[in-house]
Each structure stands twice: as C-alpha cells, then as structure tokens.
Amino acid sequence: MEDRFGHHINYLRVSITDRCNERCQYCMPVETQEWLPREEVLSYEEILRTIRVGAGMGISKLRITGGEPLTRRNVLWFFEQLNRIERINDVGISTNGTLLGQMTPEGITTAQALKNAGVRTVNVSLDTLDRKTYAETTGRDIFPRAIEGIDAAREAGFEKIKINTVLMRHRNEHELWDLIEFARKRDLLLRFIELMPVSTTHVLTEENFLPAGEAKKLIEFRLGELAPRPDFRTNGPSSYYELPETGQLIGFIGAMTNLHFCETCNKLRLTSEGKLRPCLGSHLEFDMREVLRNLEMDDNDVAKFFLEVVERKPEQHEFRESYKPGRKMIAIGG
Ligand code: SAM
Ligand code: SF4
C-alpha cells in the first residue's frame, strides 16, 4: 500500500489493550483510570482477522503494544496465532518489561514464551535507573521487576532488544550516561524519545521538555562527538549515532524537533477499540470495528477500508502545529 505522498505502508502497530499495570506521568497518570468496557475492545479474533487482511495488502511487520500488552488475558496464545499468519515476518512487542520475567504455567518466563511464539524484537520502556525516580515516573515502585524483565528477555535470546527512554528535563537528563552504560553492558539498543503531546495531562511543558538535540549535546559533552549513522535503520523513525571509542549505537526519536521525522513513515495504527489511525500525531481515525462487526461486510470490505485509510494518511504529523491532546497514548498504542 502506498499513500499520496509516497509512504510505503508495511507496518501495523496494534494496541491490544488500553489497560496498564503502571501509571506513567506522561501517559496515563490517573489512579482511578476508566477502562474501556470489554465489548468495546476488539476481540483477539477481530484483531487477527484485521491483520490477516492487512497481510494480504502488504503489511509484513507488526508491533503489539498497549497499554501494557502483557496484562491482557491469553496474550501468549494471541502471539502464537500471529506467527501463523502468512506474509507476517516480523513480530515485535512494546512493553514496560515488568511482566517479562513472570513464570508461565509451563515453567518458563513470559519472555521465553514470547520468543518461542516467534516474537523477534522486544522494546522495553525504561526512563531511569534510579528506583525512586522510577516509582515517581511510573506510579509504581517496581523497578527491580523491570530489570528482571530485561534480564529475562536477554536470556530468552531475542534478535533485538531495544530500550526506549523518554527524555524529561530534571528527571533523567543527569542519567543519560548511566543509561548508555547500562545498555552497552547488556548489548541493548538504546533510543531516547522526545516527550509528545499524547497524554490527557499537560506533561509536555517548556519545563519538562528536553529536546533530542540537547540530550545529544549533553552526551557529547561527556562521551565525545557522536557520528551520524544514516545507514543504520530499524523499522521506526529513529536517527542513530555512534559513540566514539565503544562504537555503541544510540537512537534519537525527535517527533517534535526533527523536521524530517515523517518522511520515511511506513505505519498504520490499530487502537484497542478498533480505530485505524493513519498517523499517531493527527486526529484522523476510522472505525474498523464497525466494518468488522457488520455481518454484511466481508474481508473485501476490510481490505477496501485499509486502502481508504491509507489514502487519508497525512504528509506529516500535526504535533508541532495544532495538536490538542484529546486522546491518551494508551488508547492509541504509542
Ligand atoms: N506499556 C508499554 C510501554 O510502556 O512500553 C507499551 C505502550 S507505551 C504507550 C509505548 C511507548 O510510548 C513507551 O515507550 C512510552 O514511553 C511511550 N510514551 C507514552 N507516552 C508518551 C509521551 N507523552 N511522549 C513520548 N512517549 C510516550
Ligand atoms: Fe503503561 Fe506504557 Fe503508558 Fe507507562 S507508557 S502508563 S507502562 S502504557
């Protein structure tokens, strides 16, 4: 599938739940969170059907996200089904990591079960190495479980484990070096992400926002000049740089400050309640659930729907201009 601006779409990011076991300040900080009623969330069968049709239209890469995807019941069964879909050759998961170390009834870790189900890459969110800062940021004092989860993922032997760190001034700007060292020692690919206006709270303020460029300078000040590595690409919009001496690669995801951010976008997003979104940073969304639940519509209609949404994909996101945080990241599947 290709849109009006030449974006070649082969990647679907699927949020399978709006629920989470953490309460990150920039995502869903409210303790008395209102979850979607169960019937509004797509069933696994509905999600799998959407993906099957998408695979027939050129989708070959999937990332399963949430909320926290590992909080959804029978999630390992769901991952096993994904691996059976023809033409899907790259399945990844985005997780806060805290459940990766949990044992399954088979006596293996959840990370190992995901690996066995065919998951290739794991992205784990980790903003800090300090237990107190972790508890403040995520609303949960479970830092050791996040580290245990990362270790479980390493033991499971995934092709790639990435660490996603949201940049926050006064919160983790003094830890960037420690995070780099943490990633180097464990052979993890670290990416620094700029805060985006995707939460219901007003966390994206001048005071909290730490631009990727500034983080890069802070790192260079201590560790030497970073050499751009435009040849190194993952599936996403990250720009990678190489550290002198160690050769370690570090990614920066600068949705707010990188003006070329959208040029290589290859994504669509499916929200947990079945909205197909052509762009994370735009209000546009289209109700796939209606099509899926309409008994008079078949897979051809689902396919047509994909094409219509791709046709409406904007040239670039609207974060910088007019984005009003109307929706939470958790429902969209960041
Ligand atoms: N629960 C999983 C996790 O935390 O990785 C998956 C869902 S989470 C919404 C996906 C990613 O979005 C995480 O890396 C998180 O840090 C990021 N995220 C959430 N809110 C954000 C915001 N306001 N700005 C930038 N990134 C954000
Ligand atoms: Fe949960 Fe991930 Fe959002 Fe944090 S960023 S509240 S872990 S969904």
Tab-separated table of C-alpha atoms and ligand atoms in Angstrom:
chain	number	residue	atom	x	y	z
A	1	MET	CA	0.000	0.000	0.000
A	2	GLU	CA	1.265	3.440	-0.848
A	3	ASP	CA	-0.234	6.787	0.127
A	4	ARG	CA	-0.444	10.081	-1.790
A	5	PHE	CA	2.968	11.154	-0.511
A	6	GLY	CA	4.861	8.026	-1.432
A	7	HIS	CA	4.858	6.488	2.056
A	8	HIS	CA	5.097	2.769	1.581
A	9	ILE	CA	2.953	1.097	4.264
A	10	ASN	CA	4.089	-2.284	5.519
A	11	TYR	CA	3.931	-1.878	9.288
A	12	LEU	CA	0.924	-2.161	11.593
A	13	ARG	CA	1.146	-1.187	15.210
A	14	VAL	CA	-1.606	-2.843	17.206
A	15	SER	CA	-2.761	-1.824	20.664
A	16	ILE	CA	-4.419	-4.858	22.224
A	17	THR	CA	-5.484	-3.191	25.462
A	18	ASP	CA	-5.954	0.223	26.996
A	19	ARG	CA	-5.075	-1.183	30.427
A	20	CYS	CA	-1.780	-0.997	32.207
A	21	ASN	CA	-0.125	-2.016	35.455
A	22	GLU	CA	1.757	1.300	35.583
A	23	ARG	CA	0.700	4.935	35.614
A	24	CYS	CA	3.382	6.843	33.766
A	25	GLN	CA	3.078	10.566	34.269
A	26	TYR	CA	3.267	11.316	30.545
A	27	CYS	CA	0.847	8.595	29.514
A	28	MET	CA	-1.912	7.713	31.988
A	29	PRO	CA	-1.149	9.143	35.387
A	30	VAL	CA	-4.616	8.913	36.892
A	31	GLU	CA	-5.008	6.209	39.515
A	32	THR	CA	-8.768	5.912	39.034
A	33	GLN	CA	-8.343	5.156	35.374
A	34	GLU	CA	-11.521	4.443	33.445
A	35	TRP	CA	-11.008	1.413	31.237
A	36	LEU	CA	-12.942	0.748	28.071
A	37	PRO	CA	-15.872	-1.622	28.571
A	38	ARG	CA	-14.863	-5.074	27.377
A	39	GLU	CA	-17.273	-5.146	24.418
A	40	GLU	CA	-15.683	-2.005	23.013
A	41	VAL	CA	-12.258	-3.626	22.841
A	42	LEU	CA	-11.567	-5.718	19.747
A	43	SER	CA	-11.514	-9.445	20.436
A	44	TYR	CA	-8.383	-11.400	19.505
A	45	GLU	CA	-10.333	-12.918	16.612
A	46	GLU	CA	-11.220	-9.449	15.309
A	47	ILE	CA	-7.619	-8.289	15.594
A	48	LEU	CA	-6.321	-11.417	13.880
A	49	ARG	CA	-8.801	-11.014	11.038
A	50	THR	CA	-7.714	-7.403	10.536
A	51	ILE	CA	-4.070	-8.455	10.473
A	52	ARG	CA	-4.755	-11.316	8.066
A	53	VAL	CA	-6.425	-8.954	5.619
A	54	GLY	CA	-3.664	-6.366	6.169
A	55	ALA	CA	-1.050	-9.017	5.412
A	56	GLY	CA	-2.746	-9.593	2.084
A	57	MET	CA	-2.371	-5.863	1.397
A	58	GLY	CA	1.350	-5.654	2.104
A	59	ILE	CA	1.603	-5.497	5.901
A	60	SER	CA	4.554	-7.681	6.887
A	61	LYS	CA	5.656	-6.178	10.210
A	62	LEU	CA	3.696	-5.979	13.425
A	63	ARG	CA	4.317	-4.375	16.761
A	64	ILE	CA	1.987	-5.299	19.573
A	65	THR	CA	1.548	-2.605	22.176
A	66	GLY	CA	-1.000	-1.129	24.584
A	67	GLY	CA	-1.484	-0.085	27.380
A	68	GLU	CA	0.629	-2.883	28.660
A	69	PRO	CA	0.064	-5.757	26.215
A	70	LEU	CA	1.205	-8.398	28.706
A	71	THR	CA	-1.706	-7.556	31.019
A	72	ARG	CA	-4.236	-8.935	28.532
A	73	ARG	CA	-5.518	-12.423	29.236
A	74	ASN	CA	-4.251	-15.260	26.988
A	75	VAL	CA	-1.774	-12.951	25.351
A	76	LEU	CA	0.687	-15.769	24.666
A	77	TRP	CA	-1.969	-17.637	22.690
A	78	PHE	CA	-2.500	-14.460	20.661
A	79	PHE	CA	1.220	-14.195	19.832
A	80	GLU	CA	1.282	-17.822	18.726
A	81	GLN	CA	-1.531	-17.078	16.261
A	82	LEU	CA	0.314	-14.068	14.845
A	83	ASN	CA	3.232	-16.191	13.917
A	84	ARG	CA	0.966	-18.405	11.819
A	85	ILE	CA	-0.261	-15.602	9.592
A	86	GLU	CA	1.210	-15.835	6.140
A	87	ARG	CA	3.430	-12.953	4.995
A	88	ILE	CA	3.885	-11.608	8.527
A	89	ASN	CA	7.616	-11.970	9.015
A	90	ASP	CA	8.443	-9.592	11.831
A	91	VAL	CA	6.526	-9.517	15.104
A	92	GLY	CA	7.638	-7.245	17.917
A	93	ILE	CA	6.273	-6.172	21.272
A	94	SER	CA	6.475	-2.891	23.182
A	95	THR	CA	6.285	-3.420	26.914
A	96	ASN	CA	7.246	-1.815	30.200
A	97	GLY	CA	9.072	-5.080	30.876
A	98	THR	CA	7.691	-5.683	34.350
A	99	LEU	CA	5.874	-8.886	33.349
A	100	LEU	CA	8.551	-10.384	31.090
A	101	GLY	CA	10.145	-12.252	33.984
A	102	GLN	CA	6.882	-13.745	35.193
A	103	MET	CA	6.742	-17.541	35.006
A	104	THR	CA	4.148	-19.237	32.802
A	105	PRO	CA	2.358	-22.464	33.858
A	106	GLU	CA	4.913	-24.274	31.645
A	107	GLY	CA	7.669	-23.118	33.975
A	108	ILE	CA	9.360	-20.723	31.552
A	109	THR	CA	9.495	-16.942	31.660
A	110	THR	CA	6.966	-14.908	29.718
A	111	ALA	CA	9.907	-13.559	27.713
A	112	GLN	CA	10.900	-17.097	26.730
A	113	ALA	CA	7.297	-17.936	25.834
A	114	LEU	CA	7.160	-14.866	23.575
A	115	LYS	CA	10.401	-15.907	21.929
A	116	ASN	CA	9.042	-19.422	21.431
A	117	ALA	CA	5.902	-17.906	19.876
A	118	GLY	CA	8.062	-16.238	17.225
A	119	VAL	CA	8.449	-12.694	18.564
A	120	ARG	CA	11.610	-11.200	17.074
A	121	THR	CA	12.100	-7.874	18.828
A	122	VAL	CA	11.253	-6.559	22.257
A	123	ASN	CA	11.113	-2.848	23.063
A	124	VAL	CA	11.254	-2.162	26.775
A	125	SER	CA	10.491	1.255	28.253
A	126	LEU	CA	12.970	2.354	30.871
A	127	ASP	CA	13.372	6.032	31.709
A	128	THR	CA	15.651	5.788	34.704
A	129	LEU	CA	17.973	3.512	36.652
A	130	ASP	CA	17.006	5.028	39.956
A	131	ARG	CA	14.338	3.152	41.872
A	132	LYS	CA	12.849	6.276	43.428
A	133	THR	CA	12.669	8.139	40.106
A	134	TYR	CA	11.160	5.021	38.531
A	135	ALA	CA	8.436	4.929	41.186
A	136	GLU	CA	7.719	8.636	40.724
A	137	THR	CA	7.603	8.397	36.938
A	138	THR	CA	5.582	5.208	36.592
A	139	GLY	CA	3.496	5.461	39.759
A	140	ARG	CA	4.726	2.006	40.794
A	141	ASP	CA	7.677	1.001	42.934
A	142	ILE	CA	8.594	-1.970	40.759
A	143	PHE	CA	11.940	-1.005	39.256
A	144	PRO	CA	13.514	-4.392	40.163
A	145	ARG	CA	10.799	-6.148	38.174
A	146	ALA	CA	11.554	-4.062	35.095
A	147	ILE	CA	15.237	-5.018	35.314
A	148	GLU	CA	14.331	-8.648	35.954
A	149	GLY	CA	12.171	-8.478	32.818
A	150	ILE	CA	15.031	-7.088	30.741
A	151	ASP	CA	17.271	-9.884	32.017
A	152	ALA	CA	14.613	-12.456	31.163
A	153	ALA	CA	14.432	-11.040	27.622
A	154	ARG	CA	18.217	-11.297	27.303
A	155	GLU	CA	18.196	-14.871	28.485
A	156	ALA	CA	15.440	-15.722	26.026
A	157	GLY	CA	17.769	-14.707	23.193
A	158	PHE	CA	15.721	-12.230	21.151
A	159	GLU	CA	17.177	-10.964	17.916
A	160	LYS	CA	16.945	-7.399	19.140
A	161	ILE	CA	16.104	-5.789	22.471
A	162	LYS	CA	15.612	-2.035	22.429
A	163	ILE	CA	15.315	0.256	25.400
A	164	ASN	CA	13.068	3.290	24.975
A	165	THR	CA	13.793	6.208	27.258
A	166	VAL	CA	11.504	9.233	27.275
A	167	LEU	CA	13.577	12.371	27.781
A	168	MET	CA	12.456	14.544	30.685
A	169	ARG	CA	14.246	17.575	31.957
A	170	HIS	CA	15.075	17.473	35.689
A	171	ARG	CA	14.008	13.844	35.695
A	172	ASN	CA	16.553	11.840	33.746
A	173	GLU	CA	18.818	14.339	31.970
A	174	HIS	CA	21.577	13.610	34.501
A	175	GLU	CA	21.269	9.868	33.902
A	176	LEU	CA	21.775	9.712	30.152
A	177	TRP	CA	25.344	8.438	30.520
A	178	ASP	CA	24.342	5.796	33.052
A	179	LEU	CA	21.586	4.586	30.750
A	180	ILE	CA	24.077	4.395	27.879
A	181	GLU	CA	26.447	2.354	30.036
A	182	PHE	CA	23.598	0.119	31.192
A	183	ALA	CA	22.668	-0.576	27.554
A	184	ARG	CA	26.262	-1.117	26.453
A	185	LYS	CA	26.985	-3.676	29.133
A	186	ARG	CA	23.882	-5.658	28.210
A	187	ASP	CA	24.110	-5.222	24.451
A	188	LEU	CA	20.781	-3.376	24.238
A	189	LEU	CA	19.912	-0.759	21.616
A	190	LEU	CA	19.059	2.449	23.453
A	191	ARG	CA	16.792	5.127	21.996
A	192	PHE	CA	15.953	8.477	23.528
A	193	ILE	CA	12.438	9.707	22.789
A	194	GLU	CA	11.166	13.263	22.967
A	195	LEU	CA	8.040	13.820	25.020
A	196	MET	CA	4.992	14.088	22.790
A	197	PRO	CA	1.625	15.711	23.468
A	198	VAL	CA	-0.292	12.466	23.556
A	199	SER	CA	-1.457	12.255	27.138
A	200	THR	CA	-4.533	13.702	28.794
A	201	THR	CA	-2.303	15.577	31.189
A	202	HIS	CA	-0.262	18.604	30.370
A	203	VAL	CA	3.058	16.983	30.958
A	204	LEU	CA	4.532	18.413	27.783
A	205	THR	CA	5.563	21.814	29.079
A	206	GLU	CA	8.508	24.020	28.295
A	207	GLU	CA	9.867	22.999	31.652
A	208	ASN	CA	9.671	19.219	31.168
A	209	PHE	CA	10.574	19.034	27.514
A	210	LEU	CA	14.148	18.011	26.782
A	211	PRO	CA	14.817	18.212	23.035
A	212	ALA	CA	16.714	15.343	21.459
A	213	GLY	CA	19.336	17.808	20.187
A	214	GLU	CA	20.064	18.977	23.705
A	215	ALA	CA	20.282	15.428	25.019
A	216	LYS	CA	22.720	14.686	22.213
A	217	LYS	CA	24.886	17.635	23.247
A	218	LEU	CA	24.832	16.542	26.894
A	219	ILE	CA	26.023	13.094	25.843
A	220	GLU	CA	28.730	14.522	23.572
A	221	PHE	CA	29.969	16.768	26.356
A	222	ARG	CA	30.815	13.716	28.438
A	223	LEU	CA	31.480	10.973	25.883
A	224	GLY	CA	32.757	12.732	22.762
A	225	GLU	CA	31.272	13.553	19.390
A	226	LEU	CA	28.500	11.305	18.080
A	227	ALA	CA	28.903	10.261	14.462
A	228	PRO	CA	25.653	10.052	12.437
A	229	ARG	CA	24.834	6.588	11.108
A	230	PRO	CA	22.145	7.237	8.472
A	231	ASP	CA	22.834	3.774	7.062
A	232	PHE	CA	21.603	2.134	10.264
A	233	ARG	CA	17.824	1.879	10.329
A	234	THR	CA	15.254	-0.030	12.323
A	235	ASN	CA	11.573	-0.034	11.426
A	236	GLY	CA	10.872	3.281	13.072
A	237	PRO	CA	11.733	6.966	12.802
A	238	SER	CA	14.829	6.802	14.993
A	239	SER	CA	18.051	8.527	13.871
A	240	TYR	CA	21.108	6.613	15.003
A	241	TYR	CA	24.533	7.854	16.053
A	242	GLU	CA	27.717	6.082	17.004
A	243	LEU	CA	29.689	6.814	20.119
A	244	PRO	CA	33.434	7.231	19.757
A	245	GLU	CA	35.640	4.600	21.408
A	246	THR	CA	32.962	1.998	22.102
A	247	GLY	CA	31.154	2.244	18.742
A	248	GLN	CA	27.855	1.868	20.611
A	249	LEU	CA	24.802	2.987	18.639
A	250	ILE	CA	22.302	5.364	20.226
A	251	GLY	CA	18.960	6.336	18.692
A	252	PHE	CA	17.041	9.588	18.953
A	253	ILE	CA	13.341	9.830	18.227
A	254	GLY	CA	12.619	13.522	17.880
A	255	ALA	CA	8.985	13.773	16.855
A	256	MET	CA	8.842	17.403	17.935
A	257	THR	CA	12.137	18.773	16.668
A	258	ASN	CA	13.133	16.563	13.731
A	259	LEU	CA	11.509	18.152	10.691
A	260	HIS	CA	12.167	15.067	8.537
A	261	PHE	CA	10.511	12.797	11.078
A	262	CYS	CA	7.612	11.716	8.853
A	263	GLU	CA	9.415	11.209	5.567
A	264	THR	CA	10.040	7.512	5.985
A	265	CYS	CA	6.818	6.688	7.851
A	266	ASN	CA	5.614	3.199	6.980
A	267	LYS	CA	2.967	2.766	9.675
A	268	LEU	CA	-0.687	2.438	10.413
A	269	ARG	CA	-2.064	2.008	13.904
A	270	LEU	CA	-4.955	-0.053	15.164
A	271	THR	CA	-6.289	1.076	18.541
A	272	SER	CA	-7.634	-1.300	21.135
A	273	GLU	CA	-11.213	-0.288	20.324
A	274	GLY	CA	-10.701	-0.819	16.625
A	275	LYS	CA	-9.914	2.600	15.216
A	276	LEU	CA	-7.484	2.531	12.324
A	277	ARG	CA	-5.240	5.579	12.517
A	278	PRO	CA	-3.056	6.669	9.623
A	279	CYS	CA	-0.863	8.826	11.900
A	280	LEU	CA	-0.161	8.988	15.622
A	281	GLY	CA	0.094	12.750	15.556
A	282	SER	CA	-3.176	13.578	13.887
A	283	HIS	CA	-6.793	13.350	14.982
A	284	LEU	CA	-7.739	11.247	11.984
A	285	GLU	CA	-9.100	7.840	12.873
A	286	PHE	CA	-11.524	5.476	11.179
A	287	ASP	CA	-13.770	2.887	12.743
A	288	MET	CA	-12.588	-0.533	11.639
A	289	ARG	CA	-14.683	-2.176	14.364
A	290	GLU	CA	-17.863	-1.135	12.595
A	291	VAL	CA	-16.701	-2.899	9.451
A	292	LEU	CA	-15.550	-5.987	11.366
A	293	ARG	CA	-18.835	-6.317	13.242
A	294	ASN	CA	-21.090	-5.659	10.261
A	295	LEU	CA	-22.362	-9.067	9.188
A	296	GLU	CA	-22.967	-7.799	5.678
A	297	MET	CA	-19.355	-6.876	5.193
A	298	ASP	CA	-16.630	-9.345	4.311
A	299	ASP	CA	-12.833	-9.352	4.043
A	300	ASN	CA	-13.007	-7.405	0.775
A	301	ASP	CA	-14.657	-4.567	2.679
A	302	VAL	CA	-11.943	-4.746	5.333
A	303	ALA	CA	-9.335	-4.546	2.558
A	304	LYS	CA	-11.103	-1.561	0.970
A	305	PHE	CA	-11.173	0.115	4.362
A	306	PHE	CA	-7.392	-0.278	4.661
A	307	LEU	CA	-6.950	1.410	1.289
A	308	GLU	CA	-9.267	4.282	2.196
A	309	VAL	CA	-7.372	4.943	5.421
A	310	VAL	CA	-4.012	4.827	3.644
A	311	GLU	CA	-5.410	7.291	1.118
A	312	ARG	CA	-6.091	9.694	4.002
A	313	LYS	CA	-2.633	9.415	5.546
A	314	PRO	CA	-1.302	12.946	6.074
A	315	GLU	CA	2.067	14.048	4.785
A	316	GLN	CA	3.268	14.695	8.319
A	317	HIS	CA	2.044	14.801	11.901
A	318	GLU	CA	0.453	17.857	13.470
A	319	PHE	CA	2.157	17.773	16.854
A	320	ARG	CA	4.024	20.955	16.211
A	321	GLU	CA	1.076	22.961	14.925
A	322	SER	CA	-2.293	22.273	16.326
A	323	TYR	CA	-2.323	19.091	18.323
A	324	LYS	CA	-4.765	19.228	21.203
A	325	PRO	CA	-4.319	16.229	23.432
A	326	GLY	CA	-7.757	14.758	23.025
A	327	ARG	CA	-6.722	11.180	23.385
A	328	LYS	CA	-4.412	9.255	25.602
A	329	MET	CA	-1.359	7.443	24.223
A	330	ILE	CA	-2.567	4.344	25.968
A	331	ALA	CA	-5.665	4.057	23.779
A	332	ILE	CA	-3.760	4.797	20.602
A	333	GLY	CA	-0.892	2.435	21.250
A	334	GLY	CA	2.229	4.545	21.220
B	1	SAM	N1	3.270	-0.185	28.055
B	1	SAM	C1	4.219	-0.344	27.023
B	1	SAM	C2	5.447	0.513	27.281
B	1	SAM	O1	5.421	1.324	28.188
B	1	SAM	O2	6.414	0.354	26.541
B	1	SAM	C3	3.685	-0.086	25.625
B	1	SAM	C4	2.791	1.094	25.432
B	1	SAM	S1	3.546	2.668	25.684
B	1	SAM	C5	2.184	3.753	25.360
B	1	SAM	C6	4.610	2.797	24.267
B	1	SAM	C7	5.684	3.845	24.344
B	1	SAM	O3	5.101	5.126	24.348
B	1	SAM	C8	6.564	3.774	25.583
B	1	SAM	O4	7.915	3.699	25.187
B	1	SAM	C9	6.300	5.079	26.282
B	1	SAM	O5	7.438	5.541	26.950
B	1	SAM	C10	5.896	5.962	25.141
B	1	SAM	N2	5.108	7.135	25.550
B	1	SAM	C11	3.979	7.169	26.274
B	1	SAM	N3	3.548	8.447	26.454
B	1	SAM	C12	4.444	9.240	25.812
B	1	SAM	C13	4.575	10.649	25.632
B	1	SAM	N4	3.695	11.504	26.163
B	1	SAM	N5	5.622	11.090	24.920
B	1	SAM	C14	6.532	10.228	24.383
B	1	SAM	N6	6.456	8.900	24.514
B	1	SAM	C15	5.441	8.404	25.239
B	2	SF4	FE1	1.653	1.931	30.875
B	2	SF4	FE2	3.429	2.068	28.897
B	2	SF4	FE3	1.721	4.105	29.353
B	2	SF4	FE4	3.622	3.636	31.087
B	2	SF4	S1	3.908	4.252	28.949
B	2	SF4	S2	1.458	4.005	31.601
B	2	SF4	S3	3.818	1.480	31.026
B	2	SF4	S4	1.198	2.087	28.686
